[in-house]
PDB file of C-alpha atoms and ligand atoms in Angstrom:
ATOM      1  CA  MET A   1       0.000   0.000   0.000  1.00  0.00           C
ATOM      2  CA  LYS A   2       1.369   3.383  -0.984  1.00  0.00           C
ATOM      3  CA  ILE A   3       0.941   5.891   1.806  1.00  0.00           C
ATOM      4  CA  PRO A   4       0.205   9.453   0.699  1.00  0.00           C
ATOM      5  CA  LEU A   5       2.243  12.362   1.978  1.00  0.00           C
ATOM      6  CA  ILE A   6       0.185  13.247   5.043  1.00  0.00           C
ATOM      7  CA  VAL A   7       0.230  16.892   6.087  1.00  0.00           C
ATOM      8  CA  VAL A   8      -0.903  17.185   9.695  1.00  0.00           C
ATOM      9  CA  HIS A   9      -0.451  20.005  12.190  1.00  0.00           C
ATOM     10  CA  THR A  10      -0.009  20.397  15.890  1.00  0.00           C
ATOM     11  CA  HIS A  11      -2.703  23.090  15.828  1.00  0.00           C
ATOM     12  CA  GLY A  12      -4.563  25.549  13.665  1.00  0.00           C
ATOM     13  CA  HIS A  13      -2.771  28.874  14.203  1.00  0.00           C
ATOM     14  CA  LEU A  14      -1.979  30.391  10.834  1.00  0.00           C
ATOM     15  CA  ASP A  15       1.799  30.536  11.349  1.00  0.00           C
ATOM     16  CA  HIS A  16       1.711  26.732  11.427  1.00  0.00           C
ATOM     17  CA  ARG A  17      -0.483  25.996   8.430  1.00  0.00           C
ATOM     18  CA  LEU A  18      -0.097  28.818   5.920  1.00  0.00           C
ATOM     19  CA  GLY A  19       2.226  26.569   3.894  1.00  0.00           C
ATOM     20  CA  ASP A  20      -0.567  24.065   3.217  1.00  0.00           C
ATOM     21  CA  SER A  21      -1.318  25.639  -0.153  1.00  0.00           C
ATOM     22  CA  GLN A  22       2.138  24.570  -1.374  1.00  0.00           C
ATOM     23  CA  PHE A  23       1.140  20.934  -0.880  1.00  0.00           C
ATOM     24  CA  GLN A  24      -2.398  21.197  -2.271  1.00  0.00           C
ATOM     25  CA  PRO A  25      -1.569  20.833  -5.982  1.00  0.00           C
ATOM     26  CA  LEU A  26       0.807  17.893  -5.459  1.00  0.00           C
ATOM     27  CA  PRO A  27      -0.311  14.316  -6.195  1.00  0.00           C
ATOM     28  CA  HIS A  28      -0.687  11.750  -3.368  1.00  0.00           C
ATOM     29  CA  VAL A  29      -0.985  14.388  -0.685  1.00  0.00           C
ATOM     30  CA  GLU A  30      -3.496  14.320   2.125  1.00  0.00           C
ATOM     31  CA  ILE A  31      -3.900  17.544   4.116  1.00  0.00           C
ATOM     32  CA  VAL A  32      -5.728  17.183   7.407  1.00  0.00           C
ATOM     33  CA  PRO A  33      -7.567  20.371   8.493  1.00  0.00           C
ATOM     34  CA  ALA A  34      -6.638  21.495  12.008  1.00  0.00           C
ATOM     35  CA  ASP A  35     -10.124  22.096  13.450  1.00  0.00           C
ATOM     36  CA  LEU A  36     -11.296  19.858  16.279  1.00  0.00           C
ATOM     37  CA  ALA A  37     -13.904  17.920  14.281  1.00  0.00           C
ATOM     38  CA  HIS A  38     -11.370  16.904  11.609  1.00  0.00           C
ATOM     39  CA  VAL A  39      -8.585  16.164  14.108  1.00  0.00           C
ATOM     40  CA  ARG A  40     -10.815  13.886  16.198  1.00  0.00           C
ATOM     41  CA  LYS A  41     -12.178  12.068  13.166  1.00  0.00           C
ATOM     42  CA  TYR A  42      -8.916  11.685  11.243  1.00  0.00           C
ATOM     43  CA  PHE A  43      -6.822  10.317  14.108  1.00  0.00           C
ATOM     44  CA  GLY A  44      -9.686   8.441  15.774  1.00  0.00           C
ATOM     45  CA  LEU A  45     -10.007  10.203  19.122  1.00  0.00           C
ATOM     46  CA  PRO A  46     -13.733   9.885  19.963  1.00  0.00           C
ATOM     47  CA  ASP A  47     -13.199  10.515  23.694  1.00  0.00           C
ATOM     48  CA  TRP A  48     -11.220  13.765  23.147  1.00  0.00           C
ATOM     49  CA  PRO A  49      -9.096  14.914  24.944  1.00  0.00           C
ATOM     50  CA  ASN A  50      -8.627  11.455  26.473  1.00  0.00           C
ATOM     51  CA  GLY A  51      -6.907   8.586  24.742  1.00  0.00           C
ATOM     52  CA  VAL A  52      -3.908   8.326  22.443  1.00  0.00           C
ATOM     53  CA  ALA A  53      -4.263   7.602  18.738  1.00  0.00           C
ATOM     54  CA  GLN A  54      -1.786   5.978  16.383  1.00  0.00           C
ATOM     55  CA  LEU A  55      -0.793   7.103  12.936  1.00  0.00           C
ATOM     56  CA  ASP A  56       0.431   4.064  11.022  1.00  0.00           C
ATOM     57  CA  LEU A  57       3.101   4.937   8.471  1.00  0.00           C
ATOM     58  CA  GLY A  58       3.847   1.329   7.539  1.00  0.00           C
ATOM     59  CA  ASP A  59       6.853   0.195   9.565  1.00  0.00           C
ATOM     60  CA  ARG A  60       6.662   3.300  11.667  1.00  0.00           C
ATOM     61  CA  THR A  61       4.082   4.315  14.256  1.00  0.00           C
ATOM     62  CA  ILE A  62       3.466   7.847  15.435  1.00  0.00           C
ATOM     63  CA  ASP A  63       1.473   8.307  18.633  1.00  0.00           C
ATOM     64  CA  VAL A  64      -0.921  11.251  18.618  1.00  0.00           C
ATOM     65  CA  ILE A  65      -1.648  12.749  22.041  1.00  0.00           C
ATOM     66  CA  PRO A  66      -4.362  15.378  22.567  1.00  0.00           C
ATOM     67  CA  THR A  67      -2.776  18.477  24.144  1.00  0.00           C
ATOM     68  CA  PRO A  68      -5.406  21.260  24.141  1.00  0.00           C
ATOM     69  CA  GLY A  69      -4.745  24.409  26.177  1.00  0.00           C
ATOM     70  CA  HIS A  70      -2.829  26.615  23.752  1.00  0.00           C
ATOM     71  CA  TYR A  71      -5.400  25.761  21.088  1.00  0.00           C
ATOM     72  CA  PRO A  72      -8.596  23.675  21.385  1.00  0.00           C
ATOM     73  CA  SER A  73      -7.533  20.972  18.898  1.00  0.00           C
ATOM     74  CA  HIS A  74      -3.794  20.936  19.670  1.00  0.00           C
ATOM     75  CA  VAL A  75      -2.084  17.541  19.437  1.00  0.00           C
ATOM     76  CA  SER A  76       1.479  16.399  20.085  1.00  0.00           C
ATOM     77  CA  TYR A  77       3.283  13.637  18.200  1.00  0.00           C
ATOM     78  CA  TYR A  78       5.596  10.940  19.504  1.00  0.00           C
ATOM     79  CA  ASP A  79       7.746   9.080  16.986  1.00  0.00           C
ATOM     80  CA  ARG A  80       8.478   5.656  18.465  1.00  0.00           C
ATOM     81  CA  GLN A  81      11.390   5.065  16.089  1.00  0.00           C
ATOM     82  CA  THR A  82      13.423   8.166  17.006  1.00  0.00           C
ATOM     83  CA  GLY A  83      11.944   8.997  20.419  1.00  0.00           C
ATOM     84  CA  LEU A  84      11.218  12.513  19.194  1.00  0.00           C
ATOM     85  CA  PHE A  85       8.326  14.280  20.866  1.00  0.00           C
ATOM     86  CA  PHE A  86       6.806  17.111  18.784  1.00  0.00           C
ATOM     87  CA  SER A  87       5.057  19.452  21.171  1.00  0.00           C
ATOM     88  CA  GLY A  88       4.192  22.366  18.833  1.00  0.00           C
ATOM     89  CA  ASP A  89       3.194  25.479  20.773  1.00  0.00           C
ATOM     90  CA  PHE A  90       2.012  23.431  23.747  1.00  0.00           C
ATOM     91  CA  PHE A  91       5.587  23.303  25.063  1.00  0.00           C
ATOM     92  CA  LEU A  92       8.619  25.205  23.808  1.00  0.00           C
ATOM     93  CA  PRO A  93      11.500  27.153  25.366  1.00  0.00           C
ATOM     94  CA  GLY A  94       9.957  30.613  25.706  1.00  0.00           C
ATOM     95  CA  ARG A  95       6.382  31.843  25.604  1.00  0.00           C
ATOM     96  CA  LEU A  96       3.687  29.390  26.575  1.00  0.00           C
ATOM     97  CA  ILE A  97       0.518  31.126  25.470  1.00  0.00           C
ATOM     98  CA  ILE A  98      -2.299  29.435  27.334  1.00  0.00           C
ATOM     99  CA  ASP A  99      -5.859  29.943  26.201  1.00  0.00           C
ATOM    100  CA  ASP A 100      -7.459  27.395  28.544  1.00  0.00           C
ATOM    101  CA  ALA A 101      -5.446  26.860  31.746  1.00  0.00           C
ATOM    102  CA  GLN A 102      -7.494  23.901  32.984  1.00  0.00           C
ATOM    103  CA  ALA A 103      -7.190  22.053  29.675  1.00  0.00           C
ATOM    104  CA  ASP A 104      -3.478  22.883  29.507  1.00  0.00           C
ATOM    105  CA  LEU A 105      -2.795  21.422  32.952  1.00  0.00           C
ATOM    106  CA  ALA A 106      -4.738  18.277  32.077  1.00  0.00           C
ATOM    107  CA  SER A 107      -2.685  18.018  28.859  1.00  0.00           C
ATOM    108  CA  ALA A 108       0.582  18.434  30.789  1.00  0.00           C
ATOM    109  CA  ASN A 109      -0.411  15.581  33.108  1.00  0.00           C
ATOM    110  CA  ARG A 110      -1.584  13.437  30.185  1.00  0.00           C
ATOM    111  CA  VAL A 111       1.749  13.896  28.410  1.00  0.00           C
ATOM    112  CA  ALA A 112       3.815  13.297  31.559  1.00  0.00           C
ATOM    113  CA  ASP A 113       1.946  10.008  32.104  1.00  0.00           C
ATOM    114  CA  PHE A 114       2.491   9.046  28.481  1.00  0.00           C
ATOM    115  CA  ILE A 115       6.260   9.632  28.340  1.00  0.00           C
ATOM    116  CA  ARG A 116       7.171   8.514  31.868  1.00  0.00           C
ATOM    117  CA  ASN A 117       8.134   4.982  30.764  1.00  0.00           C
ATOM    118  CA  ARG A 118       9.083   5.774  27.184  1.00  0.00           C
ATOM    119  CA  PRO A 119      12.440   6.913  25.792  1.00  0.00           C
ATOM    120  CA  VAL A 120      12.448  10.554  24.652  1.00  0.00           C
ATOM    121  CA  SER A 121      15.462  11.771  22.659  1.00  0.00           C
ATOM    122  CA  TYR A 122      14.341  15.366  22.260  1.00  0.00           C
ATOM    123  CA  VAL A 123      11.236  17.441  22.823  1.00  0.00           C
ATOM    124  CA  LEU A 124      10.749  19.725  19.846  1.00  0.00           C
ATOM    125  CA  GLY A 125       8.430  22.712  20.127  1.00  0.00           C
ATOM    126  CA  GLY A 126       7.124  24.965  17.385  1.00  0.00           C
ATOM    127  CA  HIS A 127       9.311  28.052  17.879  1.00  0.00           C
ATOM    128  CA  ILE A 128      12.745  29.173  19.041  1.00  0.00           C
ATOM    129  CA  GLU A 129      12.157  32.203  21.278  1.00  0.00           C
ATOM    130  CA  LEU A 130      15.371  32.482  23.311  1.00  0.00           C
ATOM    131  CA  ASP A 131      18.833  33.712  22.404  1.00  0.00           C
ATOM    132  CA  THR A 132      22.016  32.052  23.669  1.00  0.00           C
ATOM    133  CA  ASP A 133      21.876  34.190  26.854  1.00  0.00           C
ATOM    134  CA  GLY A 134      18.411  32.798  27.568  1.00  0.00           C
ATOM    135  CA  LYS A 135      16.803  36.182  26.817  1.00  0.00           C
ATOM    136  CA  MET A 136      13.455  36.303  25.035  1.00  0.00           C
ATOM    137  CA  LEU A 137      13.540  37.292  21.360  1.00  0.00           C
ATOM    138  CA  PRO A 138      10.823  39.777  20.301  1.00  0.00           C
ATOM    139  CA  LEU A 139       7.474  38.178  19.447  1.00  0.00           C
ATOM    140  CA  GLY A 140       7.121  37.606  15.711  1.00  0.00           C
ATOM    141  CA  SER A 141      10.719  38.599  14.904  1.00  0.00           C
ATOM    142  CA  HIS A 142      12.094  37.111  11.690  1.00  0.00           C
ATOM    143  CA  TYR A 143      15.737  37.741  12.533  1.00  0.00           C
ATOM    144  CA  HIS A 144      17.242  35.544  15.242  1.00  0.00           C
ATOM    145  CA  PRO A 145      20.941  36.128  15.638  1.00  0.00           C
ATOM    146  CA  ARG A 146      22.543  33.855  18.279  1.00  0.00           C
ATOM    147  CA  GLU A 147      19.414  31.854  18.799  1.00  0.00           C
ATOM    148  CA  ASN A 148      19.237  29.165  21.429  1.00  0.00           C
ATOM    149  CA  VAL A 149      18.629  25.497  20.644  1.00  0.00           C
ATOM    150  CA  LEU A 150      15.045  24.369  20.167  1.00  0.00           C
ATOM    151  CA  GLN A 151      15.167  21.074  21.984  1.00  0.00           C
ATOM    152  CA  LEU A 152      13.974  20.459  25.502  1.00  0.00           C
ATOM    153  CA  THR A 153      14.423  17.239  27.447  1.00  0.00           C
ATOM    154  CA  LYS A 154      12.212  14.513  28.848  1.00  0.00           C
ATOM    155  CA  GLN A 155      12.917  15.979  32.316  1.00  0.00           C
ATOM    156  CA  ASP A 156      11.595  19.360  31.133  1.00  0.00           C
ATOM    157  CA  LEU A 157       8.436  17.719  29.838  1.00  0.00           C
ATOM    158  CA  LEU A 158       7.970  15.783  33.081  1.00  0.00           C
ATOM    159  CA  ALA A 159       8.248  19.114  34.935  1.00  0.00           C
ATOM    160  CA  LEU A 160       5.526  20.721  32.812  1.00  0.00           C
ATOM    161  CA  PRO A 161       2.585  19.913  35.149  1.00  0.00           C
ATOM    162  CA  ALA A 162       4.354  21.839  37.955  1.00  0.00           C
ATOM    163  CA  ILE A 163       5.151  24.732  35.586  1.00  0.00           C
ATOM    164  CA  VAL A 164       1.544  24.996  34.381  1.00  0.00           C
ATOM    165  CA  SER A 165       0.303  24.705  37.997  1.00  0.00           C
ATOM    166  CA  SER A 166       2.267  27.875  38.814  1.00  0.00           C
ATOM    167  CA  PHE A 167       0.302  29.855  36.205  1.00  0.00           C
ATOM    168  CA  ASN A 168      -1.881  32.566  37.769  1.00  0.00           C
ATOM    169  CA  GLY A 169      -4.166  32.623  34.718  1.00  0.00           C
ATOM    170  CA  PHE A 170      -2.824  35.951  33.501  1.00  0.00           C
ATOM    171  CA  TYR A 171       0.987  36.224  33.343  1.00  0.00           C
ATOM    172  CA  THR A 172       3.613  34.116  35.115  1.00  0.00           C
ATOM    173  CA  GLN A 173       7.343  33.702  34.539  1.00  0.00           C
ATOM    174  CA  ASN A 174       8.791  30.347  35.596  1.00  0.00           C
ATOM    175  CA  GLY A 175      12.442  29.866  34.643  1.00  0.00           C
ATOM    176  CA  VAL A 176      12.796  30.348  30.886  1.00  0.00           C
ATOM    177  CA  PHE A 177       9.063  29.889  30.447  1.00  0.00           C
ATOM    178  CA  VAL A 178       6.688  32.815  30.250  1.00  0.00           C
ATOM    179  CA  LEU A 179       3.097  31.704  30.626  1.00  0.00           C
ATOM    180  CA  TYR A 180       0.329  34.077  29.681  1.00  0.00           C
ATOM    181  CA  SER A 181      -3.209  34.305  28.454  1.00  0.00           C
ATOM    182  CA  GLN A 182      -3.376  36.420  25.313  1.00  0.00           C
ATOM    183  CA  THR A 183      -7.156  36.683  25.584  1.00  0.00           C
ATOM    184  CA  ARG A 184      -7.104  37.928  29.171  1.00  0.00           C
ATOM    185  CA  ILE A 185      -4.276  40.408  28.536  1.00  0.00           C
ATOM    186  CA  LEU A 186      -6.144  41.798  25.508  1.00  0.00           C
ATOM    187  CA  LEU A 187      -9.330  42.058  27.587  1.00  0.00           C
ATOM    188  CA  ALA A 188      -7.440  43.868  30.363  1.00  0.00           C
ATOM    189  CA  LEU A 189      -5.895  46.274  27.826  1.00  0.00           C
ATOM    190  CA  GLY A 190      -9.366  46.866  26.374  1.00  0.00           C
ATOM    191  CA  PHE A 191     -10.750  47.743  29.828  1.00  0.00           C
ATOM    192  CA  LEU A 192      -7.736  49.966  30.505  1.00  0.00           C
ATOM    193  CA  LEU A 193      -8.306  51.809  27.230  1.00  0.00           C
ATOM    194  CA  ILE A 194     -11.991  52.330  28.069  1.00  0.00           C
ATOM    195  CA  ALA A 195     -11.038  53.588  31.573  1.00  0.00           C
ATOM    196  CA  VAL A 196      -8.528  56.061  30.062  1.00  0.00           C
ATOM    197  CA  LEU A 197     -11.137  57.279  27.555  1.00  0.00           C
ATOM    198  CA  VAL A 198     -13.782  57.712  30.290  1.00  0.00           C
ATOM    199  CA  ALA A 199     -11.295  59.600  32.524  1.00  0.00           C
ATOM    200  CA  PHE A 200     -10.316  61.820  29.590  1.00  0.00           C
ATOM    201  CA  GLY A 201     -13.986  62.492  28.803  1.00  0.00           C
ATOM    202  CA  MET A 202     -14.670  63.500  32.423  1.00  0.00           C
ATOM    203  CA  LEU A 203     -11.644  65.798  32.513  1.00  0.00           C
ATOM    204  CA  LEU A 204     -12.703  67.396  29.236  1.00  0.00           C
ATOM    205  CA  ARG A 205     -16.269  67.898  30.478  1.00  0.00           C
ATOM    206  CA  GLY A 206     -14.981  69.501  33.694  1.00  0.00           C
ATOM    207  CA  TYR A 207     -12.691  71.801  31.733  1.00  0.00           C
ATOM    208  CA  LEU A 208     -15.475  72.878  29.348  1.00  0.00           C
ATOM    209  CA  ARG A 209     -17.856  73.559  32.275  1.00  0.00           C
ATOM    210  CA  ARG A 210     -15.235  75.649  34.062  1.00  0.00           C
ATOM    211  CA  ARG A 211     -14.556  77.600  30.887  1.00  0.00           C
ATOM    212  CA  LYS A 212     -18.277  78.210  30.335  1.00  0.00           C
ATOM    213  CA  ARG A 213     -18.662  79.442  33.937  1.00  0.00           C
ATOM    214  CA  ALA A 214     -15.614  81.730  33.592  1.00  0.00           C
ATOM    215  CA  ARG A 215     -17.065  83.194  30.378  1.00  0.00           C
ATOM    216  CA  ALA A 216     -20.466  83.735  32.033  1.00  0.00           C
ATOM    217  CA  THR A 217     -18.903  85.761  34.863  1.00  0.00           C
ATOM    218  CA  LEU A 218     -16.938  87.866  32.355  1.00  0.00           C
ATOM    219  CA  THR A 219     -20.027  88.857  30.323  1.00  0.00           C
TER     220      THR A 219
HETATM  221 ZN1  LIG B 301       0.112  28.651  18.194  1.00  0.00          ZN
END
């Protein structure tokens, strides 16, 4: 049986799947959409986010582990042949953007249970975000001089449940990991902006009233 080139993702953020169109016109290519319905159906994970699915590549099996938290349909991949664990944006050296803290913690525990008795050569995340001094590179930067290595270790992955447990739901730094909720920070900035606008409006109204009163006494 000839296996097609299977294009799967860890999750659906655009920076991870914008290259799909390059594969679309090629023959024998199967692109799996990254939304939850397709991910569950394609891998065979009816009890999402519980269970581990297998992707059979012939003489090679890839385990597919649900890891929602950063993204609702996030999965991680474990290659039994090389011991590589592909963690996408669920776990990488740098920013851990957490959309659903409860789901993320459950994923961290699920993964720790999965790898505990399995060999892991490297844990490979989706981005390099640190330079060789361990300092954070700017978000979205395309130029990474002196960038740090991508790989993390099995020990790091086993420590993830404790790291995620330390998250206050908003912004927490834990070693080289910066955990934050983009949604909550945006919401807070939105409220702050509204508060500044309201305060400005009140100041302006007060100023105009005073000016009107001053004019009235002059005339
Ligand atoms: Zn992402």
